[in-house]
Amino acid sequence: MTVPLNEFLLLGAFLFATGVYGVVTRRNSVLVLMSVELMLAAVNVNLVAFSARVHDVAGQVFALFVLTIAAAEVGVGLAMVLLIYRNLHSSDLDDVDVLKG
């Protein structure tokens, strides 16, 4: 049983749109970070779907690179969230402009 490419593309589009909605509407920095991860997961779904479609492993290799970059992004992002929370006692992104020097 093969799943049509359209279903993977729709799943990727839904995940990406959900991630964009989360980045635009959320003020909590942890939720914004999770929304960015959701967008990267959508990119991975599309890369692997197209890779399977054309029977080439290049898309899957790029998906591994995206996973690596996402892991690094989470590490740096969570460190920034912890520093913001330590300084402001809140993870609200509206309060971050107070940190300007």
JSON list of N, CA, C and O in Angstrom, two decimals, residues 42-64:
[
{"chain": "A", "resi": 42, "resn": "ALA", "atom": "N", "xyz": [7.66, 19.95, 9.63]},
{"chain": "A", "resi": 42, "resn": "ALA", "atom": "CA", "xyz": [6.92, 19.99, 8.37]},
{"chain": "A", "resi": 42, "resn": "ALA", "atom": "C", "xyz": [7.87, 19.96, 7.18]},
{"chain": "A", "resi": 42, "resn": "ALA", "atom": "O", "xyz": [7.61, 19.27, 6.18]},
{"chain": "A", "resi": 43, "resn": "VAL", "atom": "N", "xyz": [8.98, 20.66, 7.29]},
{"chain": "A", "resi": 43, "resn": "VAL", "atom": "CA", "xyz": [9.97, 20.64, 6.22]},
{"chain": "A", "resi": 43, "resn": "VAL", "atom": "C", "xyz": [10.52, 19.23, 6.07]},
{"chain": "A", "resi": 43, "resn": "VAL", "atom": "O", "xyz": [10.71, 18.73, 4.95]},
{"chain": "A", "resi": 44, "resn": "ASN", "atom": "N", "xyz": [10.76, 18.55, 7.17]},
{"chain": "A", "resi": 44, "resn": "ASN", "atom": "CA", "xyz": [11.28, 17.19, 7.10]},
{"chain": "A", "resi": 44, "resn": "ASN", "atom": "C", "xyz": [10.28, 16.24, 6.44]},
{"chain": "A", "resi": 44, "resn": "ASN", "atom": "O", "xyz": [10.68, 15.37, 5.67]},
{"chain": "A", "resi": 45, "resn": "VAL", "atom": "N", "xyz": [9.01, 16.39, 6.74]},
{"chain": "A", "resi": 45, "resn": "VAL", "atom": "CA", "xyz": [7.99, 15.54, 6.11]},
{"chain": "A", "resi": 45, "resn": "VAL", "atom": "C", "xyz": [8.03, 15.73, 4.60]},
{"chain": "A", "resi": 45, "resn": "VAL", "atom": "O", "xyz": [8.01, 14.76, 3.83]},
{"chain": "A", "resi": 46, "resn": "ASN", "atom": "N", "xyz": [8.12, 16.98, 4.15]},
{"chain": "A", "resi": 46, "resn": "ASN", "atom": "CA", "xyz": [8.15, 17.24, 2.71]},
{"chain": "A", "resi": 46, "resn": "ASN", "atom": "C", "xyz": [9.43, 16.71, 2.08]},
{"chain": "A", "resi": 46, "resn": "ASN", "atom": "O", "xyz": [9.39, 16.15, 0.98]},
{"chain": "A", "resi": 47, "resn": "LEU", "atom": "N", "xyz": [10.56, 16.88, 2.76]},
{"chain": "A", "resi": 47, "resn": "LEU", "atom": "CA", "xyz": [11.83, 16.39, 2.20]},
{"chain": "A", "resi": 47, "resn": "LEU", "atom": "C", "xyz": [11.80, 14.88, 2.04]},
{"chain": "A", "resi": 47, "resn": "LEU", "atom": "O", "xyz": [12.20, 14.34, 1.00]},
{"chain": "A", "resi": 48, "resn": "VAL", "atom": "N", "xyz": [11.32, 14.17, 3.03]},
{"chain": "A", "resi": 48, "resn": "VAL", "atom": "CA", "xyz": [11.29, 12.71, 2.96]},
{"chain": "A", "resi": 48, "resn": "VAL", "atom": "C", "xyz": [10.25, 12.24, 1.95]},
{"chain": "A", "resi": 48, "resn": "VAL", "atom": "O", "xyz": [10.48, 11.28, 1.21]},
{"chain": "A", "resi": 49, "resn": "ALA", "atom": "N", "xyz": [9.12, 12.93, 1.85]},
{"chain": "A", "resi": 49, "resn": "ALA", "atom": "CA", "xyz": [8.09, 12.55, 0.89]},
{"chain": "A", "resi": 49, "resn": "ALA", "atom": "C", "xyz": [8.60, 12.71, -0.54]},
{"chain": "A", "resi": 49, "resn": "ALA", "atom": "O", "xyz": [8.43, 11.80, -1.37]},
{"chain": "A", "resi": 50, "resn": "PHE", "atom": "N", "xyz": [9.23, 13.83, -0.84]},
{"chain": "A", "resi": 50, "resn": "PHE", "atom": "CA", "xyz": [9.75, 14.01, -2.20]},
{"chain": "A", "resi": 50, "resn": "PHE", "atom": "C", "xyz": [10.90, 13.07, -2.47]},
{"chain": "A", "resi": 50, "resn": "PHE", "atom": "O", "xyz": [11.08, 12.59, -3.60]},
{"chain": "A", "resi": 51, "resn": "SER", "atom": "N", "xyz": [11.70, 12.77, -1.45]},
{"chain": "A", "resi": 51, "resn": "SER", "atom": "CA", "xyz": [12.80, 11.83, -1.62]},
{"chain": "A", "resi": 51, "resn": "SER", "atom": "C", "xyz": [12.28, 10.44, -1.96]},
{"chain": "A", "resi": 51, "resn": "SER", "atom": "O", "xyz": [12.82, 9.75, -2.83]},
{"chain": "A", "resi": 52, "resn": "ALA", "atom": "N", "xyz": [11.23, 10.02, -1.28]},
{"chain": "A", "resi": 52, "resn": "ALA", "atom": "CA", "xyz": [10.64, 8.72, -1.58]},
{"chain": "A", "resi": 52, "resn": "ALA", "atom": "C", "xyz": [9.98, 8.72, -2.95]},
{"chain": "A", "resi": 52, "resn": "ALA", "atom": "O", "xyz": [9.97, 7.70, -3.65]},
{"chain": "A", "resi": 53, "resn": "ARG", "atom": "N", "xyz": [9.45, 9.86, -3.35]},
{"chain": "A", "resi": 53, "resn": "ARG", "atom": "CA", "xyz": [8.77, 9.96, -4.64]},
{"chain": "A", "resi": 53, "resn": "ARG", "atom": "C", "xyz": [9.73, 9.77, -5.80]},
{"chain": "A", "resi": 53, "resn": "ARG", "atom": "O", "xyz": [9.44, 9.08, -6.76]},
{"chain": "A", "resi": 54, "resn": "VAL", "atom": "N", "xyz": [10.91, 10.39, -5.71]},
{"chain": "A", "resi": 54, "resn": "VAL", "atom": "CA", "xyz": [11.88, 10.31, -6.82]},
{"chain": "A", "resi": 54, "resn": "VAL", "atom": "C", "xyz": [12.92, 9.22, -6.61]},
{"chain": "A", "resi": 54, "resn": "VAL", "atom": "O", "xyz": [13.84, 9.09, -7.41]},
{"chain": "A", "resi": 55, "resn": "HIS", "atom": "N", "xyz": [12.77, 8.44, -5.54]},
{"chain": "A", "resi": 55, "resn": "HIS", "atom": "CA", "xyz": [13.69, 7.34, -5.23]},
{"chain": "A", "resi": 55, "resn": "HIS", "atom": "C", "xyz": [15.13, 7.82, -5.14]},
{"chain": "A", "resi": 55, "resn": "HIS", "atom": "O", "xyz": [16.04, 7.25, -5.75]},
{"chain": "A", "resi": 56, "resn": "ASP", "atom": "N", "xyz": [15.33, 8.89, -4.40]},
{"chain": "A", "resi": 56, "resn": "ASP", "atom": "CA", "xyz": [16.66, 9.45, -4.20]},
{"chain": "A", "resi": 56, "resn": "ASP", "atom": "C", "xyz": [16.83, 9.71, -2.70]},
{"chain": "A", "resi": 56, "resn": "ASP", "atom": "O", "xyz": [15.90, 10.16, -2.03]},
{"chain": "A", "resi": 57, "resn": "VAL", "atom": "N", "xyz": [18.01, 9.43, -2.19]},
{"chain": "A", "resi": 57, "resn": "VAL", "atom": "CA", "xyz": [18.21, 9.59, -0.75]},
{"chain": "A", "resi": 57, "resn": "VAL", "atom": "C", "xyz": [18.65, 10.99, -0.36]},
{"chain": "A", "resi": 57, "resn": "VAL", "atom": "O", "xyz": [18.83, 11.27, 0.83]},
{"chain": "A", "resi": 58, "resn": "ALA", "atom": "N", "xyz": [18.81, 11.88, -1.32]},
{"chain": "A", "resi": 58, "resn": "ALA", "atom": "CA", "xyz": [19.28, 13.24, -1.01]},
{"chain": "A", "resi": 58, "resn": "ALA", "atom": "C", "xyz": [18.32, 13.96, -0.07]},
{"chain": "A", "resi": 58, "resn": "ALA", "atom": "O", "xyz": [18.75, 14.67, 0.85]},
{"chain": "A", "resi": 59, "resn": "GLY", "atom": "N", "xyz": [17.03, 13.80, -0.28]},
{"chain": "A", "resi": 59, "resn": "GLY", "atom": "CA", "xyz": [16.06, 14.45, 0.59]},
{"chain": "A", "resi": 59, "resn": "GLY", "atom": "C", "xyz": [16.13, 13.93, 2.01]},
{"chain": "A", "resi": 59, "resn": "GLY", "atom": "O", "xyz": [15.98, 14.68, 2.98]},
{"chain": "A", "resi": 60, "resn": "GLN", "atom": "N", "xyz": [16.38, 12.65, 2.16]},
{"chain": "A", "resi": 60, "resn": "GLN", "atom": "CA", "xyz": [16.49, 12.08, 3.50]},
{"chain": "A", "resi": 60, "resn": "GLN", "atom": "C", "xyz": [17.76, 12.55, 4.19]},
{"chain": "A", "resi": 60, "resn": "GLN", "atom": "O", "xyz": [17.78, 12.77, 5.40]},
{"chain": "A", "resi": 61, "resn": "VAL", "atom": "N", "xyz": [18.83, 12.73, 3.42]},
{"chain": "A", "resi": 61, "resn": "VAL", "atom": "CA", "xyz": [20.07, 13.28, 3.99]},
{"chain": "A", "resi": 61, "resn": "VAL", "atom": "C", "xyz": [19.85, 14.72, 4.45]},
{"chain": "A", "resi": 61, "resn": "VAL", "atom": "O", "xyz": [20.28, 15.11, 5.54]},
{"chain": "A", "resi": 62, "resn": "PHE", "atom": "N", "xyz": [19.15, 15.50, 3.63]},
{"chain": "A", "resi": 62, "resn": "PHE", "atom": "CA", "xyz": [18.83, 16.87, 4.04]},
{"chain": "A", "resi": 62, "resn": "PHE", "atom": "C", "xyz": [17.95, 16.88, 5.28]},
{"chain": "A", "resi": 62, "resn": "PHE", "atom": "O", "xyz": [18.07, 17.75, 6.14]},
{"chain": "A", "resi": 63, "resn": "ALA", "atom": "N", "xyz": [17.04, 15.90, 5.37]},
{"chain": "A", "resi": 63, "resn": "ALA", "atom": "CA", "xyz": [16.19, 15.81, 6.57]},
{"chain": "A", "resi": 63, "resn": "ALA", "atom": "C", "xyz": [17.05, 15.55, 7.81]},
{"chain": "A", "resi": 63, "resn": "ALA", "atom": "O", "xyz": [16.77, 16.10, 8.88]},
{"chain": "A", "resi": 64, "resn": "LEU", "atom": "N", "xyz": [18.08, 14.74, 7.66]},
{"chain": "A", "resi": 64, "resn": "LEU", "atom": "CA", "xyz": [18.99, 14.52, 8.80]},
{"chain": "A", "resi": 64, "resn": "LEU", "atom": "C", "xyz": [19.72, 15.80, 9.18]},
{"chain": "A", "resi": 64, "resn": "LEU", "atom": "O", "xyz": [19.92, 16.08, 10.36]}
]
